[in-house]
CSV table of C-alpha atoms and ligand atoms in Angstrom, one decimal:
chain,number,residue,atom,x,y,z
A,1250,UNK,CA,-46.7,-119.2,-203.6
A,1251,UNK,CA,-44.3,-121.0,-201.4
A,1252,UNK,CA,-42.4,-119.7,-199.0
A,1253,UNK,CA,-39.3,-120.8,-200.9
A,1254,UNK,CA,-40.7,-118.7,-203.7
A,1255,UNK,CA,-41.0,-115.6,-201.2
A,1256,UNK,CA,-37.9,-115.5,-200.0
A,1257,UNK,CA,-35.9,-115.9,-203.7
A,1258,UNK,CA,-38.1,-112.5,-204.9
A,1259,UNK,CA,-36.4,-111.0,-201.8
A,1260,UNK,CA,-33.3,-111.9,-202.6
A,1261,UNK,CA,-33.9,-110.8,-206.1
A,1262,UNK,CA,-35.4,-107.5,-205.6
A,1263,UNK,CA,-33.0,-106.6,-202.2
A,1264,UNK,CA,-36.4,-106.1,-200.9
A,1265,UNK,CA,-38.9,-107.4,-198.3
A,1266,UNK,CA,-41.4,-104.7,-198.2
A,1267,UNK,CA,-45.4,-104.7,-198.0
A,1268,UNK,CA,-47.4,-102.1,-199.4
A,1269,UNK,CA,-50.4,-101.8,-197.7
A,1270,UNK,CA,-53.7,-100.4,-200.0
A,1271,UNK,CA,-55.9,-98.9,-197.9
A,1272,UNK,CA,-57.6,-96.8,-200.3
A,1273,UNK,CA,-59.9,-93.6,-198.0
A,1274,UNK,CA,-61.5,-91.8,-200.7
A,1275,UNK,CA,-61.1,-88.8,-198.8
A,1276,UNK,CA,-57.5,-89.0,-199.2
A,1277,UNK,CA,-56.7,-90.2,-202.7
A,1278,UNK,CA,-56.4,-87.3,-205.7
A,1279,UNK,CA,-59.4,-85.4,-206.0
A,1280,UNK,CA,-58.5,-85.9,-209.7
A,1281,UNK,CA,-59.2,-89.5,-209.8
A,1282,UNK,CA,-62.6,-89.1,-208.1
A,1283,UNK,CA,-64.1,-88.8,-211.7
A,1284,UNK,CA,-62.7,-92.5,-212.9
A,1285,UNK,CA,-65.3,-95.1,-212.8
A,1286,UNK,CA,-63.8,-97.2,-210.3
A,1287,UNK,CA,-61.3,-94.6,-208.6
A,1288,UNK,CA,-60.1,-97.0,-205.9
A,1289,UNK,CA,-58.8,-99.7,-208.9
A,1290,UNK,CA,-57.9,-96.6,-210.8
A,1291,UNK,CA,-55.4,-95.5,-207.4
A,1292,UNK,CA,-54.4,-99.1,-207.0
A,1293,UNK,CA,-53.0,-99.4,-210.1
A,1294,UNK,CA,-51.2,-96.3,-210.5
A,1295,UNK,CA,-49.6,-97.4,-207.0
A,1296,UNK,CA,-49.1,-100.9,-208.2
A,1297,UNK,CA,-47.2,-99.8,-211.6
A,1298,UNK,CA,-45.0,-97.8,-209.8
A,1299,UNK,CA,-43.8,-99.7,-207.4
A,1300,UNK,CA,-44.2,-103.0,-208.1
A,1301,UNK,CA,-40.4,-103.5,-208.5
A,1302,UNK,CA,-39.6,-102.2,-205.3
A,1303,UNK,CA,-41.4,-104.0,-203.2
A,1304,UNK,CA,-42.6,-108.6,-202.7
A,1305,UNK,CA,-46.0,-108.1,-201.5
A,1306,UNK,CA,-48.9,-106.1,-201.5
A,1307,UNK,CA,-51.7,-105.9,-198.2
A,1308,UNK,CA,-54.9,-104.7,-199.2
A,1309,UNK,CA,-56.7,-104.0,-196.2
A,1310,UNK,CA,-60.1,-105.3,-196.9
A,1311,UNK,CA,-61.9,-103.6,-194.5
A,1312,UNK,CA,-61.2,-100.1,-197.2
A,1313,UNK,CA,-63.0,-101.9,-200.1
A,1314,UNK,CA,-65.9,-103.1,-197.7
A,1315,UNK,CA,-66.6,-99.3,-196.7
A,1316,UNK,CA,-67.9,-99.1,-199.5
A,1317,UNK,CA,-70.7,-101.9,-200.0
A,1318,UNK,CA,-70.5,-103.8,-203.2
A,1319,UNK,CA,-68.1,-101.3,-205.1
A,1320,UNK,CA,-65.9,-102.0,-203.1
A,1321,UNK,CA,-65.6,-105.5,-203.3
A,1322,UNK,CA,-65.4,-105.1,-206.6
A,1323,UNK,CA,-62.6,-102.9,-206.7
A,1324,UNK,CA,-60.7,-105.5,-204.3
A,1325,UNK,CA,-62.0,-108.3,-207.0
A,1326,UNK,CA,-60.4,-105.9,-209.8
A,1327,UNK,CA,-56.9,-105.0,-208.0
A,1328,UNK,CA,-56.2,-108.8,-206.5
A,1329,UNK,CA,-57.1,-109.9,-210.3
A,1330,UNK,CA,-54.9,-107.8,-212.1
A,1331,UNK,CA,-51.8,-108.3,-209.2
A,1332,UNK,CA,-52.0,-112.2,-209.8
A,1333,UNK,CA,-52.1,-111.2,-213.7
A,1334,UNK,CA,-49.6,-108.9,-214.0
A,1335,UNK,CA,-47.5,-109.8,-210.9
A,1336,UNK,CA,-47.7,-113.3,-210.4
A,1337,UNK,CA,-44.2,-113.4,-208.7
A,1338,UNK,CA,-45.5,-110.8,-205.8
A,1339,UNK,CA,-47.0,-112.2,-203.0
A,1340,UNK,CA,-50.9,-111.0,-201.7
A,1341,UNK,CA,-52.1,-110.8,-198.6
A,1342,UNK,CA,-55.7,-110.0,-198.1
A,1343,UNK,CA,-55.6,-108.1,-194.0
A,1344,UNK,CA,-59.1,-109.2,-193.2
A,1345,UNK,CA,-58.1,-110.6,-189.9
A,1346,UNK,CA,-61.1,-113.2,-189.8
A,1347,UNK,CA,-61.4,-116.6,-187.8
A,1348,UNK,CA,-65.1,-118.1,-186.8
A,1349,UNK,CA,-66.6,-121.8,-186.1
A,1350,UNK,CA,-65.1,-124.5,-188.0
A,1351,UNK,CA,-67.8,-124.8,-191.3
A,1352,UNK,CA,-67.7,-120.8,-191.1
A,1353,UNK,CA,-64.2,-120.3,-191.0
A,1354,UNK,CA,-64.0,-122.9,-194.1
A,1355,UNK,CA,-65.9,-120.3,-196.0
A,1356,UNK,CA,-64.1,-117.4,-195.2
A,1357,UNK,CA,-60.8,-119.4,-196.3
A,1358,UNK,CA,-62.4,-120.1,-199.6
A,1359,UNK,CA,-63.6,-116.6,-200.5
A,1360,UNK,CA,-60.0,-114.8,-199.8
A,1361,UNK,CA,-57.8,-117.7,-200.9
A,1362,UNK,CA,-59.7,-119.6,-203.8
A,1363,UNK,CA,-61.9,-117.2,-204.8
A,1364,UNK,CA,-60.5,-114.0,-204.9
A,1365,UNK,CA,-57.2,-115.9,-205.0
A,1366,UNK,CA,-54.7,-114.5,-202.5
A,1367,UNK,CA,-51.7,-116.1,-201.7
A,1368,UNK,CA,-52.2,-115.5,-197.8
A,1369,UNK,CA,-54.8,-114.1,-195.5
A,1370,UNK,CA,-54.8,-112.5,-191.5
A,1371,UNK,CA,-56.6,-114.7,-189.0
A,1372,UNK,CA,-57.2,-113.9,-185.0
A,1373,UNK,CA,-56.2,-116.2,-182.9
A,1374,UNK,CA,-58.6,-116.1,-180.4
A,1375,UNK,CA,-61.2,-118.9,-180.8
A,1376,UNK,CA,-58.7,-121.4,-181.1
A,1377,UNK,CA,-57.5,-124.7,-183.2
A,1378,UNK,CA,-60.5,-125.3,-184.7
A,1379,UNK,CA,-60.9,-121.6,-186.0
A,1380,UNK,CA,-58.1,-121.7,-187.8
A,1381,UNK,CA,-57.0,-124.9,-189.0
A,1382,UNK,CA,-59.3,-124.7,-192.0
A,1383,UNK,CA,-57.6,-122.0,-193.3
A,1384,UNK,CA,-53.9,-124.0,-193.1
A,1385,UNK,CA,-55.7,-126.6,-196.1
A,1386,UNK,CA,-54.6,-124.7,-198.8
A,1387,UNK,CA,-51.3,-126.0,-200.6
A,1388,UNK,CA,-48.9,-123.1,-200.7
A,1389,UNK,CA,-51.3,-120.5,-199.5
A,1390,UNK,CA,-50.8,-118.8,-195.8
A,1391,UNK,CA,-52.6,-117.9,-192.6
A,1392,UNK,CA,-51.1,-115.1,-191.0
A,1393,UNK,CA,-52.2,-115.2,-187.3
A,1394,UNK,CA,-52.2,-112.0,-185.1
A,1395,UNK,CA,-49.8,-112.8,-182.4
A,1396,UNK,CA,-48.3,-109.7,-180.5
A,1397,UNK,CA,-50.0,-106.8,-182.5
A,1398,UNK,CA,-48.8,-103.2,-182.9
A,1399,UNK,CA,-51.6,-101.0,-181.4
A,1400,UNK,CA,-51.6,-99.9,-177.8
A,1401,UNK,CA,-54.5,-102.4,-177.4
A,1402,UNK,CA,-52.1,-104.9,-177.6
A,1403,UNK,CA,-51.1,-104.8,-174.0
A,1404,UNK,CA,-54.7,-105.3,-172.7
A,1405,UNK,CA,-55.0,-109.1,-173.5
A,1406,UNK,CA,-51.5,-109.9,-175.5
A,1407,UNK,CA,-48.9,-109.2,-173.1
A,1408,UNK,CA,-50.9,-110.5,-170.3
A,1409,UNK,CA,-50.0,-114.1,-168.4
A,1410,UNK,CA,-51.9,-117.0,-169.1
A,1411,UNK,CA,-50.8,-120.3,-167.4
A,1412,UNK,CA,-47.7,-118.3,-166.6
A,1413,UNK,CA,-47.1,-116.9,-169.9
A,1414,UNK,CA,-47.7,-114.5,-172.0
A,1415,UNK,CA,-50.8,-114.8,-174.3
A,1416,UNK,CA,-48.9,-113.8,-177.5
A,1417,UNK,CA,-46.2,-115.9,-176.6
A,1418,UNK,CA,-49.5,-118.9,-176.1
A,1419,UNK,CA,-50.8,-117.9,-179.3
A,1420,UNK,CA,-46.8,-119.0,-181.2
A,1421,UNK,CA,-46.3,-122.2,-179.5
A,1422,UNK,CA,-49.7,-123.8,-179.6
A,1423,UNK,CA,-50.5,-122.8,-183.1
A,1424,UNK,CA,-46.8,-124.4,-184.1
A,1425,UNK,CA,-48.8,-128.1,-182.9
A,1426,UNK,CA,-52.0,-127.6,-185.4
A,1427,UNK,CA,-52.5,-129.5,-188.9
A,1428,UNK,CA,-51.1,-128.0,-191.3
A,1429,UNK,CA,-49.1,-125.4,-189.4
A,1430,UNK,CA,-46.1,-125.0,-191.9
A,1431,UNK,CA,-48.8,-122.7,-193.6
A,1432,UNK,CA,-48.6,-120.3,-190.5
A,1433,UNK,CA,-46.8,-116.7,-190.9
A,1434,UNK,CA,-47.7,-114.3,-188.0
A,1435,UNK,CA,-48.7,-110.7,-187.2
A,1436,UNK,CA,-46.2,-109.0,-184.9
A,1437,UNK,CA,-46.4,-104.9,-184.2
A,1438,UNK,CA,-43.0,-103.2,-185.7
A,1439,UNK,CA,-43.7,-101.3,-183.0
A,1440,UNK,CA,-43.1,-103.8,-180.9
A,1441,UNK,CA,-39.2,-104.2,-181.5
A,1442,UNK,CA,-38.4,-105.0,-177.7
A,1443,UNK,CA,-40.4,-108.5,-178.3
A,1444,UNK,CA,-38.7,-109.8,-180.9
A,1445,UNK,CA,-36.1,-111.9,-179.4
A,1446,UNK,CA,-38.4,-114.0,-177.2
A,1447,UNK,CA,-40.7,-114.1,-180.5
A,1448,UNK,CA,-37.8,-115.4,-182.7
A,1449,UNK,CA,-37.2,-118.5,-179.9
A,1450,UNK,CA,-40.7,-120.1,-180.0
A,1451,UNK,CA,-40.9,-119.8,-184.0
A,1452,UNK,CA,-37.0,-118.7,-185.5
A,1453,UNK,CA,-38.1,-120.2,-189.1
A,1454,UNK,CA,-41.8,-118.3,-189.3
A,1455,UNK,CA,-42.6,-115.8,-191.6
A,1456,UNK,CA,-43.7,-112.9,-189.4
A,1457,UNK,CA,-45.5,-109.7,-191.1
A,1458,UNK,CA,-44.5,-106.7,-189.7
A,1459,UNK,CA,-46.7,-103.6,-189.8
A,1460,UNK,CA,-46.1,-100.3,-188.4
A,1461,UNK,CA,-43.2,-99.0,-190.0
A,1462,UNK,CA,-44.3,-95.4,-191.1
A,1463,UNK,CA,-47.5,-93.9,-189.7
A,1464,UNK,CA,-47.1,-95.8,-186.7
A,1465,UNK,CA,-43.6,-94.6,-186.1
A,1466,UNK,CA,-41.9,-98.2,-185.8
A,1467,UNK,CA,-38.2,-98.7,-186.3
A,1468,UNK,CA,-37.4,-100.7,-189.5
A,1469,UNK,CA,-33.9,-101.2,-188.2
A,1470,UNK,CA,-34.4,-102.6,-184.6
A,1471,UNK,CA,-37.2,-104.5,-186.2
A,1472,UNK,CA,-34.7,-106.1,-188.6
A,1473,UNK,CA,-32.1,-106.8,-185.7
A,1474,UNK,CA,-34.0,-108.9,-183.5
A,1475,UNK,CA,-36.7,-110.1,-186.1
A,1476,UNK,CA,-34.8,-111.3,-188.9
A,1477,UNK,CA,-33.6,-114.7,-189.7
A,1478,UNK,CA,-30.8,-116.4,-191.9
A,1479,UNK,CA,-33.5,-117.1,-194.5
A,1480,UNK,CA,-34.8,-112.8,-194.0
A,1481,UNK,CA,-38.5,-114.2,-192.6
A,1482,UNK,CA,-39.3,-110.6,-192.4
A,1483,UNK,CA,-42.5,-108.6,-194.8
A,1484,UNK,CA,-42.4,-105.2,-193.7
A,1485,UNK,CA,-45.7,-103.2,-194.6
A,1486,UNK,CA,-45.8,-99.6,-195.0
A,1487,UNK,CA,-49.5,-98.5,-195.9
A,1488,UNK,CA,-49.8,-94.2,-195.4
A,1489,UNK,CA,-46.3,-93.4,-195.2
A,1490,UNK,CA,-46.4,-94.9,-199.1
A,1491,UNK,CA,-49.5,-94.5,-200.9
A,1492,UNK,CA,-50.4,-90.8,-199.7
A,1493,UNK,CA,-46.7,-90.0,-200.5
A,1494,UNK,CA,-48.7,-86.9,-202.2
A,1495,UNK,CA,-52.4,-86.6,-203.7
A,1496,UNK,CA,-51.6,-84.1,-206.6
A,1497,UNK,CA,-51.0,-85.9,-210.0
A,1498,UNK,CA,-47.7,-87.0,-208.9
A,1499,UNK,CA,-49.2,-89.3,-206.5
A,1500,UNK,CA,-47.8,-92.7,-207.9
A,1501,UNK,CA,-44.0,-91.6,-208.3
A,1502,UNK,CA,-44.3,-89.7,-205.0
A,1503,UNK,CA,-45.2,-93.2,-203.5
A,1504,UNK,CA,-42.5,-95.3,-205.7
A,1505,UNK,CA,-39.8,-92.4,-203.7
A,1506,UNK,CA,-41.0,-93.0,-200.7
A,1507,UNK,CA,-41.2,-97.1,-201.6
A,1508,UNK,CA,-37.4,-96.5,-202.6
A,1509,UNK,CA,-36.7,-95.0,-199.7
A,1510,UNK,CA,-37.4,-97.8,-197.6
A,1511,UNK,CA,-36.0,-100.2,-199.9
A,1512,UNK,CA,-32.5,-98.9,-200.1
A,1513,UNK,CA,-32.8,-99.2,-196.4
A,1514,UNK,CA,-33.7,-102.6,-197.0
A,1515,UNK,CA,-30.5,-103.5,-199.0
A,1516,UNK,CA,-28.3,-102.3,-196.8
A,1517,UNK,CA,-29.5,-104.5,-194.4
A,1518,UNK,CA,-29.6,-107.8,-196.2
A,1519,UNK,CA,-26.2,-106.6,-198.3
A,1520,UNK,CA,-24.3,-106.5,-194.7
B,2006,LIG,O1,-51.0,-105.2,-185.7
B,2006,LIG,C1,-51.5,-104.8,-186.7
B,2006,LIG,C2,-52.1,-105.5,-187.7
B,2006,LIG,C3,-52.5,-105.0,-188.8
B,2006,LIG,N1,-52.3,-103.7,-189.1
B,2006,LIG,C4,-52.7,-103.1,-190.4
B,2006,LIG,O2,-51.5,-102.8,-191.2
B,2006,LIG,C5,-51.8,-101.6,-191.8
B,2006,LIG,C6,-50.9,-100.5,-191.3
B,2006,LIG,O3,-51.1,-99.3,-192.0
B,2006,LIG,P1,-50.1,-98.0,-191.8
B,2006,LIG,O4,-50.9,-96.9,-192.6
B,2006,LIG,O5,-48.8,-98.3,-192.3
B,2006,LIG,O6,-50.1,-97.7,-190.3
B,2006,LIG,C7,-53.3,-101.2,-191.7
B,2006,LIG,O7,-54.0,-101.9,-192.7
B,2006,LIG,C8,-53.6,-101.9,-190.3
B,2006,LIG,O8,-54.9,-102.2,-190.2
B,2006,LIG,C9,-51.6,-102.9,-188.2
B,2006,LIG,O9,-51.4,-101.7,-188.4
B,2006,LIG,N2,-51.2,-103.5,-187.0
């Protein structure tokens, strides 16, 4: 999908939220426990009730490899019947990888040819050469972690390097390597303050935005300094949506609570 693409779905649906499917078997209805595959049989449910609300979806994959080979297969099974179903949403598979040049080339092609997401998260931290195999895909995405939303974040992040912040590092060389149009990055909703300074070294970027929900970030200060006259804003919401509830009503408990973040959502591209 091209960015193009992303941004007219936005525009359609008045929407530019994530929905993260982090599927804990502990906390999905003890109902569905009985289902062969009870993590697809969750993710569907989810996906069928709120696939109108929302652009993307961001499985995080390290839920499906908790659980060894199920797992995967149940990642295999949801990202397969998104791209079937859902072709016009936009995928993201959170595996936050990044290795050696021939390694990092395989990792690219499991998530983004194989499995077939549109996008897929990458850390920074070993460089050029770590990432720019990734950024060979035509119309697929790397979304490097730049400034990210946990309190971790200020122990190497925020830090000076050369005089300047490592996040801030991280945006501006990365905007020089092959191929970079197919960046997006990772930066904390909870991290509102930075968003200015973010939005001078890369105003056109795609930046995913966790941490609304759970993590207590603002969606509206997020939205004031973050977005851009093309939106350039997914905001993900994984707990605060999915375990909505875990009785039967678990799917339209999670569309209301998808809805509720959407109308905020309108109201801020309507005004
Ligand atoms: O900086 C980051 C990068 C990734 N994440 C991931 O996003 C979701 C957030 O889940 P919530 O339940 O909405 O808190 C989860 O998969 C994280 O691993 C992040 O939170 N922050």
């Amino acid at each position: 999908m091209t960015t193009q693409q992303l941004t007219a779905q936005i525009k359609k649906k008045n929407s530019f939220l994530c929905i993260g499917l982090d599927v804990d078997l502990t906390k999905i209805p003890p109902h569905l426990l009985t289902q062969e595959d009870p993590i697809f049989a969750f993710n569907k449910a989810i996906i069928d009730a709120t696939h109108h609300l929302c652009v993307a979806y961001k499985p995080n994959t390290a839920f499906y490899e908790a659980y060894g080979l199920k797992g995967w297969k149940s990642l295999e099974k949801t990202i397969q019947y998104l791209n079937t179903n859902h072709p016009e949403i936009f995928t993201i598979a959170d595996a936050k990888r990044g290795d050696i040049g021939n390694t990092s080339r395989m990792y690219a092609k499991a998530f983004l040819e194989d499995l077939g997401f549109d996008s897929v998260t990458v850390a920074p931290y070993m460089g050029k050469d770590s990432v720019e195999p990734f950024l060979e895909f035509k119309d697929k995405h790397t979304i490097l972690l730049a400034l990210t939303s946990n309190e971790g974040a200020f122990d190497f992040q925020t830090k000076a390097v050369d005089g300047r912040e490592l996040y801030k590092q991280v945006l501006e060389t990365s905007k020089s390597w092959k191929n970079s149009e197919n960046l997006m990055y990772v930066v904390g909703a909870t991290k509102a303050a930075y968003f200015a300074d973010i939005r001078k070294i890369i105003p056109n970027s795609f930046l995913l935005v966790p941490g609304v929900g759970a993590q207590g970030g603002d969606l509206k200060e997020v939205c004031k300094y973050g977005m851009n006259a093309a939106v350039g804003l997914l905001v993900n919401s994984s707990r605060g949506i999915i375990y909505a509830s875990n009785d039967e009503n678990f799917a339209e408990a999670a569309a209301e609570k998808a809805k509720e973040l959407q109308q905020e959502m309108a109201v801020i591209l309507n005004n």
